[in-house]
mmCIF file of C-alpha atoms in Angstrom:
data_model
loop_
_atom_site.group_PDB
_atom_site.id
_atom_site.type_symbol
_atom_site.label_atom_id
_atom_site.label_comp_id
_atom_site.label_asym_id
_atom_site.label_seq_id
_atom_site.Cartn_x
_atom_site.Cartn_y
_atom_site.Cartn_z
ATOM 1 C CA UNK A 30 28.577 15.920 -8.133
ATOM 2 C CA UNK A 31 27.239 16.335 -11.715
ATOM 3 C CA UNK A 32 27.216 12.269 -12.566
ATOM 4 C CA UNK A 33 25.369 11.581 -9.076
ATOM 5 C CA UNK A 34 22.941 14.027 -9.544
ATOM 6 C CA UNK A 35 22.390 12.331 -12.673
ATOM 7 C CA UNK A 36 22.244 8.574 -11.359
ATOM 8 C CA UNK A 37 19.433 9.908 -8.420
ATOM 9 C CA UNK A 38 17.498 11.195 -11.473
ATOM 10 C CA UNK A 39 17.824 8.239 -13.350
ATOM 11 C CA UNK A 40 16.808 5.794 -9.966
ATOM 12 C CA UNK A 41 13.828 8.550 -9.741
ATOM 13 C CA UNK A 42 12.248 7.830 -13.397
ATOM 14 C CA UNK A 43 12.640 3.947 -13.135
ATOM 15 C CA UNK A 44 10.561 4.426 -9.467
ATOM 16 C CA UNK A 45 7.324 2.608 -9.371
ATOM 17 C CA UNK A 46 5.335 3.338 -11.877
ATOM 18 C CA UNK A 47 1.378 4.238 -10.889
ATOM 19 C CA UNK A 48 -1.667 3.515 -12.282
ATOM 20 C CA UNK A 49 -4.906 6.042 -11.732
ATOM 21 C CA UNK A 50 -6.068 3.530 -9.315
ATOM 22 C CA UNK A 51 -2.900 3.861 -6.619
ATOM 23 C CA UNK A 52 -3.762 5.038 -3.231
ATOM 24 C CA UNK A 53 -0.600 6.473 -2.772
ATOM 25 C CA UNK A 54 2.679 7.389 -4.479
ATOM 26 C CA UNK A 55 5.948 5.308 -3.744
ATOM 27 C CA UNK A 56 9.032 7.426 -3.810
ATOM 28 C CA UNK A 57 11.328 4.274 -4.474
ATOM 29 C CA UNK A 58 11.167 0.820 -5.593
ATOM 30 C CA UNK A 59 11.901 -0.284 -2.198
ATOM 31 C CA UNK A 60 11.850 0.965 1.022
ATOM 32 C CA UNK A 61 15.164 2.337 3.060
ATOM 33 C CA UNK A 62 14.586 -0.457 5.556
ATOM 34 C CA UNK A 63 15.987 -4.166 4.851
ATOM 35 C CA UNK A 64 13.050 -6.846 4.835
ATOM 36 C CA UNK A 65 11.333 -7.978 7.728
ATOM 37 C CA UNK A 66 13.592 -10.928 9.354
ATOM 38 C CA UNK A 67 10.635 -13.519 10.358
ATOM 39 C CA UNK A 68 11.096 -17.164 11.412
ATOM 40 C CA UNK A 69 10.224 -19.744 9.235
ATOM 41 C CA UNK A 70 6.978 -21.240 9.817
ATOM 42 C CA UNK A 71 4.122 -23.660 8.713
ATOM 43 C CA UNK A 72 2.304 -22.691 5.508
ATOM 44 C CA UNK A 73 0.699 -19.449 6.035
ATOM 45 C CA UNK A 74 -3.221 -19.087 5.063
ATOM 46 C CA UNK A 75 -2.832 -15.387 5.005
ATOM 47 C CA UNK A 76 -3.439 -13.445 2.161
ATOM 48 C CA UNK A 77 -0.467 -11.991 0.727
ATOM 49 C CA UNK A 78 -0.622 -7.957 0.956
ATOM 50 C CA UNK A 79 -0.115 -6.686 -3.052
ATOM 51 C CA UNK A 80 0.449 -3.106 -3.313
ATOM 52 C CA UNK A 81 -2.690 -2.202 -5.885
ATOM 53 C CA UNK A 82 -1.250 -0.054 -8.882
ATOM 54 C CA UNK A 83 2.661 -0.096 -8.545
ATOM 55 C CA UNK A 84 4.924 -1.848 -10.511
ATOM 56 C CA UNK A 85 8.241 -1.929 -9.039
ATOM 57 C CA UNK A 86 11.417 -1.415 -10.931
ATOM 58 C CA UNK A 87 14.009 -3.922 -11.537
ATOM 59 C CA UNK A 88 17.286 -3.685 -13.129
ATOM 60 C CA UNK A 89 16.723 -5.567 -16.167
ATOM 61 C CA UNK A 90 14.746 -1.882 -16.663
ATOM 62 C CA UNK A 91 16.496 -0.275 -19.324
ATOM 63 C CA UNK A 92 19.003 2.130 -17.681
ATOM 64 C CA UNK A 93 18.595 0.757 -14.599
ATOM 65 C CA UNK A 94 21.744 -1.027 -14.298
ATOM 66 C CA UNK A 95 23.795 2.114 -16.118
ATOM 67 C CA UNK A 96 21.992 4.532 -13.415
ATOM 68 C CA UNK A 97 23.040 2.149 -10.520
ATOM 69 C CA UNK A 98 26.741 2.267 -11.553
ATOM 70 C CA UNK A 99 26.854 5.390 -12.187
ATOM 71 C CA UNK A 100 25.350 6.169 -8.570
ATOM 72 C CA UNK A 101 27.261 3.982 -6.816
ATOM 73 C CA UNK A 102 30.419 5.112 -8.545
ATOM 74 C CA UNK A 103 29.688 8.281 -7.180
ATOM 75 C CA UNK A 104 28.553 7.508 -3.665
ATOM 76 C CA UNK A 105 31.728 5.175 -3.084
ATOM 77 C CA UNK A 106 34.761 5.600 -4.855
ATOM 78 C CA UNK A 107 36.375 2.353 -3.109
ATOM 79 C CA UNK A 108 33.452 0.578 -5.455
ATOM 80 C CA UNK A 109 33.951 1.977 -8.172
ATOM 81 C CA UNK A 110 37.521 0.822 -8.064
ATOM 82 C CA UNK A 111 36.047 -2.625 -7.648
ATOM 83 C CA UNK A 112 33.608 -2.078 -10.795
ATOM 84 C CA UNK A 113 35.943 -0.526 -12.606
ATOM 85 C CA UNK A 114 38.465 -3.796 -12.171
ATOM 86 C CA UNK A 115 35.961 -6.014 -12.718
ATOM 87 C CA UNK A 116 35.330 -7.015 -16.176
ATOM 88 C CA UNK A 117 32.415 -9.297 -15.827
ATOM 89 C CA UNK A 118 28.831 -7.546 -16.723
ATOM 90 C CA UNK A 119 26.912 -7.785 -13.310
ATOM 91 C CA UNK A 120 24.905 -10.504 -14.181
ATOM 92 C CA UNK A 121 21.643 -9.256 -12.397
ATOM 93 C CA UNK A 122 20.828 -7.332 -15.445
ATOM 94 C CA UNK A 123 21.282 -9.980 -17.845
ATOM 95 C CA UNK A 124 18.488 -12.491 -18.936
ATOM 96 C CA UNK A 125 17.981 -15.799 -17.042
ATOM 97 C CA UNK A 126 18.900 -19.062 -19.007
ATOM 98 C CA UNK A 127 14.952 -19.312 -19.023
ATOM 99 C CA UNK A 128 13.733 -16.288 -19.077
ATOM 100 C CA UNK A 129 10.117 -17.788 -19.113
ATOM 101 C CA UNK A 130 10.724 -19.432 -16.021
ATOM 102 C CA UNK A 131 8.052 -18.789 -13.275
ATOM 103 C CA UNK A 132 8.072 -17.746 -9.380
ATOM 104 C CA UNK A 133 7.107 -20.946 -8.926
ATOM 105 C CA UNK A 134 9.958 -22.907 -10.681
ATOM 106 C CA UNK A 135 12.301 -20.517 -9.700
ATOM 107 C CA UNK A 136 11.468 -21.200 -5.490
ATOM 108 C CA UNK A 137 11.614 -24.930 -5.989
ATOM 109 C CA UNK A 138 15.473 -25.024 -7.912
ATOM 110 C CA UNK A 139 16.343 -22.703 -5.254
ATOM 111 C CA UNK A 140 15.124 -25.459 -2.896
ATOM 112 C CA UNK A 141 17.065 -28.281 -4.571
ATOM 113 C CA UNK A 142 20.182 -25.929 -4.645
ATOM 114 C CA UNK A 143 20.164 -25.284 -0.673
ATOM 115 C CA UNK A 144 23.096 -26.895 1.055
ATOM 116 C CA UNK A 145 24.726 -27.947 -2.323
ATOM 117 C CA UNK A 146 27.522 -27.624 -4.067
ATOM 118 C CA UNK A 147 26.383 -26.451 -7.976
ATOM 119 C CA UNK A 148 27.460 -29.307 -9.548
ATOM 120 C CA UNK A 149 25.734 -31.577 -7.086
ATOM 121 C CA UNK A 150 22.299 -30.172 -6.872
ATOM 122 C CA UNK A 151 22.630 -29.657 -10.845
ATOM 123 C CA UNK A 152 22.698 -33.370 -10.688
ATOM 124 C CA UNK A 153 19.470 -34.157 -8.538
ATOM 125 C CA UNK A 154 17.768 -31.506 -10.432
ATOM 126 C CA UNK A 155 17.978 -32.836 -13.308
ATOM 127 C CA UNK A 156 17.593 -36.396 -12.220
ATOM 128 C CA UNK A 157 14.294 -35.030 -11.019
ATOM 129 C CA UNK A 158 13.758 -33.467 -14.332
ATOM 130 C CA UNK A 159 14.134 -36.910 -15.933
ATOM 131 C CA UNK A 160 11.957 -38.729 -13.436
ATOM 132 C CA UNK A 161 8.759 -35.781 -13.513
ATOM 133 C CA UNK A 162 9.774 -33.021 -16.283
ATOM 134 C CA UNK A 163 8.553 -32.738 -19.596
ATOM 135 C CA UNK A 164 10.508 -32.982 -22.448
ATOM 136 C CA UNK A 165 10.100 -30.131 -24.841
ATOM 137 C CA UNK A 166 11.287 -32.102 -27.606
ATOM 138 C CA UNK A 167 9.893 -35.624 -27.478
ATOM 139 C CA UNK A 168 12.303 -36.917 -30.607
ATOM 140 C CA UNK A 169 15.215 -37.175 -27.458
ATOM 141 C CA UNK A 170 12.977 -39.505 -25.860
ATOM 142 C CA UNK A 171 14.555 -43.059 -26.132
ATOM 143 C CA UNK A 172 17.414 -40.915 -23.935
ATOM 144 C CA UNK A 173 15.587 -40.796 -21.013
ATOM 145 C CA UNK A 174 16.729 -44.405 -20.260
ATOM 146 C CA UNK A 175 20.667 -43.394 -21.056
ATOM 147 C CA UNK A 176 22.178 -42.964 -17.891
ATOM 148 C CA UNK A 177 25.050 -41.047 -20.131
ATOM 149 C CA UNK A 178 22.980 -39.135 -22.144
ATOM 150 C CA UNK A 179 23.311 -35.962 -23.556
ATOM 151 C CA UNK A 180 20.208 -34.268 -22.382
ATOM 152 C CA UNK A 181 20.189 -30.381 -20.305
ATOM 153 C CA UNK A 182 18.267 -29.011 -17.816
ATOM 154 C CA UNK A 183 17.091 -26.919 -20.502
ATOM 155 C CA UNK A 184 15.733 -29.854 -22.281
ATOM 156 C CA UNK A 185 12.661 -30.011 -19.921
ATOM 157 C CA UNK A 186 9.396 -28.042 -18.674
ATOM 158 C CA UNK A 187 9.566 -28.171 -14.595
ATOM 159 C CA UNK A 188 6.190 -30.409 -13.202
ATOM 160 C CA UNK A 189 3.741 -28.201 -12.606
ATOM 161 C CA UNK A 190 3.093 -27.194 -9.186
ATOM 162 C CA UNK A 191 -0.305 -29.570 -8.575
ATOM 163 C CA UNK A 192 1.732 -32.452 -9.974
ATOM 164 C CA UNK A 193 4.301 -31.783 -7.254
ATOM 165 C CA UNK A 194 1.800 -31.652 -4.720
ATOM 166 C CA UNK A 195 0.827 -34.744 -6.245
ATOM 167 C CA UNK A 196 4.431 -36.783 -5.747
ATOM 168 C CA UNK A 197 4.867 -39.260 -3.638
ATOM 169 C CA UNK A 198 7.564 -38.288 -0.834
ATOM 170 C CA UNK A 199 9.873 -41.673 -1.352
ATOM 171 C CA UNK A 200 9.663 -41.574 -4.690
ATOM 172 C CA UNK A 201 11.104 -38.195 -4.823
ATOM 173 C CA UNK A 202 14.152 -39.346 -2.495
ATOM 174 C CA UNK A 203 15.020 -41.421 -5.141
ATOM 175 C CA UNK A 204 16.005 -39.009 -7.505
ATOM 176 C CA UNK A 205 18.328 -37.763 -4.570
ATOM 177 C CA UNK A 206 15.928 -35.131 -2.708
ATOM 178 C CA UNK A 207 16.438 -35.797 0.715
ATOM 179 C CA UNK A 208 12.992 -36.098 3.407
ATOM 180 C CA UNK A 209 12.911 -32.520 4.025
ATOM 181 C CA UNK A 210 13.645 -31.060 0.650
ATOM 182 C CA UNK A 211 10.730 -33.372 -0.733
ATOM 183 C CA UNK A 212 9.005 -31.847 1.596
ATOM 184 C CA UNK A 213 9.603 -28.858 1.018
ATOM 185 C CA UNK A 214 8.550 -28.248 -2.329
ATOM 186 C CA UNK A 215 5.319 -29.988 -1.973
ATOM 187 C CA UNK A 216 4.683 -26.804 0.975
ATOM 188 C CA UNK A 217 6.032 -24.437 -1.641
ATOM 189 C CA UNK A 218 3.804 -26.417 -5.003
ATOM 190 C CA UNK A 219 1.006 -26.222 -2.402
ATOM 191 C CA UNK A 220 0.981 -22.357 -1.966
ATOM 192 C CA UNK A 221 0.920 -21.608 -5.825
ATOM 193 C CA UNK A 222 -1.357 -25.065 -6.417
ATOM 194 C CA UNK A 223 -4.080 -23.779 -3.795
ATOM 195 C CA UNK A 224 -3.900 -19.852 -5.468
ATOM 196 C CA UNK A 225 -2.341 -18.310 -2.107
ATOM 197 C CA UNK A 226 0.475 -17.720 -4.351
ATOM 198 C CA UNK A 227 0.756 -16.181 -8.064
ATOM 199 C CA UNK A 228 3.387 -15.001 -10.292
ATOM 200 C CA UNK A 229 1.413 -11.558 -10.175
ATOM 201 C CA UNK A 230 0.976 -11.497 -6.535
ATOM 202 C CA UNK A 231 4.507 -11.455 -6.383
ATOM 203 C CA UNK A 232 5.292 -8.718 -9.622
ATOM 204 C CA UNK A 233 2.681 -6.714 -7.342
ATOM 205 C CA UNK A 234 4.410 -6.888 -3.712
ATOM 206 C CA UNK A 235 7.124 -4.767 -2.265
ATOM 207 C CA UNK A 236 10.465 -6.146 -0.909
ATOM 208 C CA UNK A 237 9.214 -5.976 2.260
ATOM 209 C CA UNK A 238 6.268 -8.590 1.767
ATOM 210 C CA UNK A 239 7.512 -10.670 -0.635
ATOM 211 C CA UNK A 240 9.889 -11.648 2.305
ATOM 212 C CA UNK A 241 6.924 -11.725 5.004
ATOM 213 C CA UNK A 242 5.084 -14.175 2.478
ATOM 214 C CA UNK A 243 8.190 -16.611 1.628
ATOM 215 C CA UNK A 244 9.840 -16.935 4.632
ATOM 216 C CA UNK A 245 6.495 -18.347 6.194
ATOM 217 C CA UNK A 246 6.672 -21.134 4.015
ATOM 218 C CA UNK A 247 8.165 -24.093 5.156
ATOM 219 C CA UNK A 248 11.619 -24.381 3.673
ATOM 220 C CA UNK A 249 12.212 -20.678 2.619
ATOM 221 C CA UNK A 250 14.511 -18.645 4.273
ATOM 222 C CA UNK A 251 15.899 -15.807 4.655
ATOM 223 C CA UNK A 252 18.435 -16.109 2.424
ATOM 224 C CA UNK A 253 16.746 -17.968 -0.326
ATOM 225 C CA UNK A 254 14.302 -15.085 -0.092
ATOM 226 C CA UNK A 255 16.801 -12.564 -0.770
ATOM 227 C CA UNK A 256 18.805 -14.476 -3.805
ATOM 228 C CA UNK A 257 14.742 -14.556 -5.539
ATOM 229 C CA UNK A 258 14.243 -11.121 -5.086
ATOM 230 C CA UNK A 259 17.955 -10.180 -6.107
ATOM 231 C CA UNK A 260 17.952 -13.117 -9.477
ATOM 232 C CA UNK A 261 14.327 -13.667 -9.976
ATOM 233 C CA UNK A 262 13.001 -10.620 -9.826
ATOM 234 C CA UNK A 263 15.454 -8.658 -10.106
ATOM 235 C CA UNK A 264 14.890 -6.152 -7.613
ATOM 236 C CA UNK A 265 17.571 -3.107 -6.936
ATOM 237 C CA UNK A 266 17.871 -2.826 -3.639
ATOM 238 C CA UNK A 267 18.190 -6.224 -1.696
ATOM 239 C CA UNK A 268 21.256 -6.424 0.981
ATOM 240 C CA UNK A 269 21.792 -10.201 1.917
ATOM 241 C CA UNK A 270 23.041 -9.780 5.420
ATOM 242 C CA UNK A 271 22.932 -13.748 6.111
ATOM 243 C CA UNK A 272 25.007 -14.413 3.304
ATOM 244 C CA UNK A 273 28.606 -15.018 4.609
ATOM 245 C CA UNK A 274 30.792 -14.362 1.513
ATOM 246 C CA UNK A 275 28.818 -10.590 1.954
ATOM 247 C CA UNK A 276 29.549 -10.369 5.316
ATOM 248 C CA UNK A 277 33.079 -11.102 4.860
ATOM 249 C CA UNK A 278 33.459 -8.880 1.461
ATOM 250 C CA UNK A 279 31.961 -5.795 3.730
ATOM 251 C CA UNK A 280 33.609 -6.061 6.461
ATOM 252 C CA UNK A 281 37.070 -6.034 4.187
ATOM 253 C CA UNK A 282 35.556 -2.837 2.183
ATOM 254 C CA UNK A 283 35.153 -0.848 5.179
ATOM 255 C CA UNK A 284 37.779 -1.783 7.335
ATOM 256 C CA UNK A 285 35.871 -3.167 10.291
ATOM 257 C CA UNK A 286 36.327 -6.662 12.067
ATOM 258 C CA UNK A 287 35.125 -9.714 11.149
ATOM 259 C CA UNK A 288 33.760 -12.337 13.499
ATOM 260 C CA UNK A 289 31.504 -15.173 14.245
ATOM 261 C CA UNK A 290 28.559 -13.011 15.399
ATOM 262 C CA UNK A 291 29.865 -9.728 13.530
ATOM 263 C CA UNK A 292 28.660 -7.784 11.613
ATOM 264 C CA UNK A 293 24.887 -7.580 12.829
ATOM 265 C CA UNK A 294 22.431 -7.475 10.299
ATOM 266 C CA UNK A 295 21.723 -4.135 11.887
ATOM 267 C CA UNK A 296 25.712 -3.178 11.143
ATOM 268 C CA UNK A 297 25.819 -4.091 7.864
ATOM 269 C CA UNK A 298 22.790 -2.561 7.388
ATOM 270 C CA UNK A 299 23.737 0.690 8.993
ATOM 271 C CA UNK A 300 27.178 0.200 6.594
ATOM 272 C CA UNK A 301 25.295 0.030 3.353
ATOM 273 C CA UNK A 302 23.716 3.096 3.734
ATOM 274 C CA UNK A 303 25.358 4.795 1.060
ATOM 275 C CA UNK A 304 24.569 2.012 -1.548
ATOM 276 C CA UNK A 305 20.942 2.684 -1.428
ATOM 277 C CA UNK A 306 19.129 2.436 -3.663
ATOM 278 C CA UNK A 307 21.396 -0.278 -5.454
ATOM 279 C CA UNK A 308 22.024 -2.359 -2.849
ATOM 280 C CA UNK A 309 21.811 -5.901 -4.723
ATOM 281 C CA UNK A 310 24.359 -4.590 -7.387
ATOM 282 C CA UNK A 311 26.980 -3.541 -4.530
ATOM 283 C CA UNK A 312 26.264 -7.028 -3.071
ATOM 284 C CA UNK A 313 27.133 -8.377 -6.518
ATOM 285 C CA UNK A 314 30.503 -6.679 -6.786
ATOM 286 C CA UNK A 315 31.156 -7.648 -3.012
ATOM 287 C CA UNK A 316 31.108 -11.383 -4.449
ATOM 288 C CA UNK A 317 33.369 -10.461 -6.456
ATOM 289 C CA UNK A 318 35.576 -9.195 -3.990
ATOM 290 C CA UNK A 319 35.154 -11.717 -1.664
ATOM 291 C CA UNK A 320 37.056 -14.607 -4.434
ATOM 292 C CA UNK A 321 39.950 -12.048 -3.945
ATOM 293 C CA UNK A 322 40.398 -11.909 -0.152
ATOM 294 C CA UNK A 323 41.425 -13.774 2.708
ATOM 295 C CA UNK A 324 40.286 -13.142 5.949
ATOM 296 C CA UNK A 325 40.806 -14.116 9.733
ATOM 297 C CA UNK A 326 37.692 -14.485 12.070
ATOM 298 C CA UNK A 327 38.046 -13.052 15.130
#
């Protein structure tokens, strides 16, 4: 009882923290309620709604990740089996390869890795890196035309967005981006190009309407939404209920069936309960589960 009461007052001091010019006081860094499920649309012209004041915690906070254990521990044993067996750091809590890298960059790799296997859209990426990027060090140049070459991702700046708005759509299928992925990071390079997006506007939004703004854009999803706010931004309490390695992991955890059309978002919700408010680091250690299980649909 002692070690949970702890976690919940280590969650409460890493809650948003409030400037003199908040309206209103935020008890959590996200609400109890999963995000808003909305269709994907055209590009939206809205304004997106930024919560003046708050800036929301994320688990590269320090402590964060050490209160979120701890809690969840505490809250469910079963898990804490898991965690305890599981020697990998959760990687949520770790720095990115690119730790500069931007909203913006971050939405259009997650484009080019939809559908893929990792080596594959590794490949395109950086065949699109080649064809657009920068090179931070021009000395590896003459490699550029070495189809065997040596050179990283790392090895290049990402096109801004107005030059992707810029591309033309067949010469980006070149690289290997199909029709619709072109596509779809010229609508994504077109919301940051045209200022309806920012890297702050995002910082400044709640889970809640980062996912309202996203999934509007053509090409977002749901579950591309989730994995940004979970690896980009690093925010503690995202549940992924599309994702099916989750679903499966979950239903495994808590003994309930698994099918084609269960569990519900609103069951695995309703399940989760007791993870909040460190949902995305459960979700974590359920992918780690779910390499170690085999499971029948029903």
């Amino acid at each position: 009882m002692t070690s949970r009461r702890s976690a919940r007052l280590l969650a409460k001091a890493a809650s948003p923290i409030l400037t003199p010019k908040a309206s209103k006081v935020l008890k959590k860094p996200v609400t109890k309620k999963p995000a808003v499920r909305v269709a994907a649309a055209v590009t939206s012209t809205k304004v997106p709604a930024i919560d003046a004041g708050v800036t929301y915690a994320t688990l590269a906070d320090p402590g964060m990740m050490e209160a979120a254990i701890l809690y969840l521990k505490s809250a469910d044993p079963k898990l804490g089996q898991i965690i305890d067996q599981t020697t990998d750091e959760c990687s949520m809590s770790l720095t990115r390869d690119d730790d500069n890298e931007t909203s913006f960059v971050s939405l259009c790799k997650s484009v080019i890795f939809q559908q893929l296997a990792g080596n594959a859209a590794r490949a395109i990426l950086l065949r699109f890196l080649k064809r657009y990027g920068t090179l931070t060090d021009t000395s590896k140049a003459p490699l550029l035309t070495d189809d065997s070459s040596e050179l990283q991702l790392t090895d290049f700046e990402f096109p801004t967005a107005q030059q992707v708005v810029a591309m033309d759509v067949e010469e980006m299928k070149a690289v290997g981006l199909g029709q619709r992925k072109a596509e779809y990071l010229q609508a994504v390079a077109e919301q940051f190009n045209s200022g309806a997006l920012s890297e702050k506007m995002l910082l400044g939004m709640s889970d809640e309407n980062v996912s309202r703004t996203l999934v509007s854009i053509r090409g977002i999803g749901q579950w591309t939404c989730d994995m940004f706010l979970m690896f980009h931004l690093k925010r503690p309490n995202i549940l992924p209920t599309g994702d099916l390695a989750v679903r499966k992991a979950m239903c495994h955890h808590f003994k309930v069936p698994f099918g084609k059309k269960t569990p519900t978002h609103e069951q695995m919700v309703e399940m989760a309960q007791a993870w909040e408010p460190y949902r995305s680091v459960a979700t974590w250690y359920m992918w780690r589960l779910a390499g170690t299980i085999t499971q029948k649909t029903t």
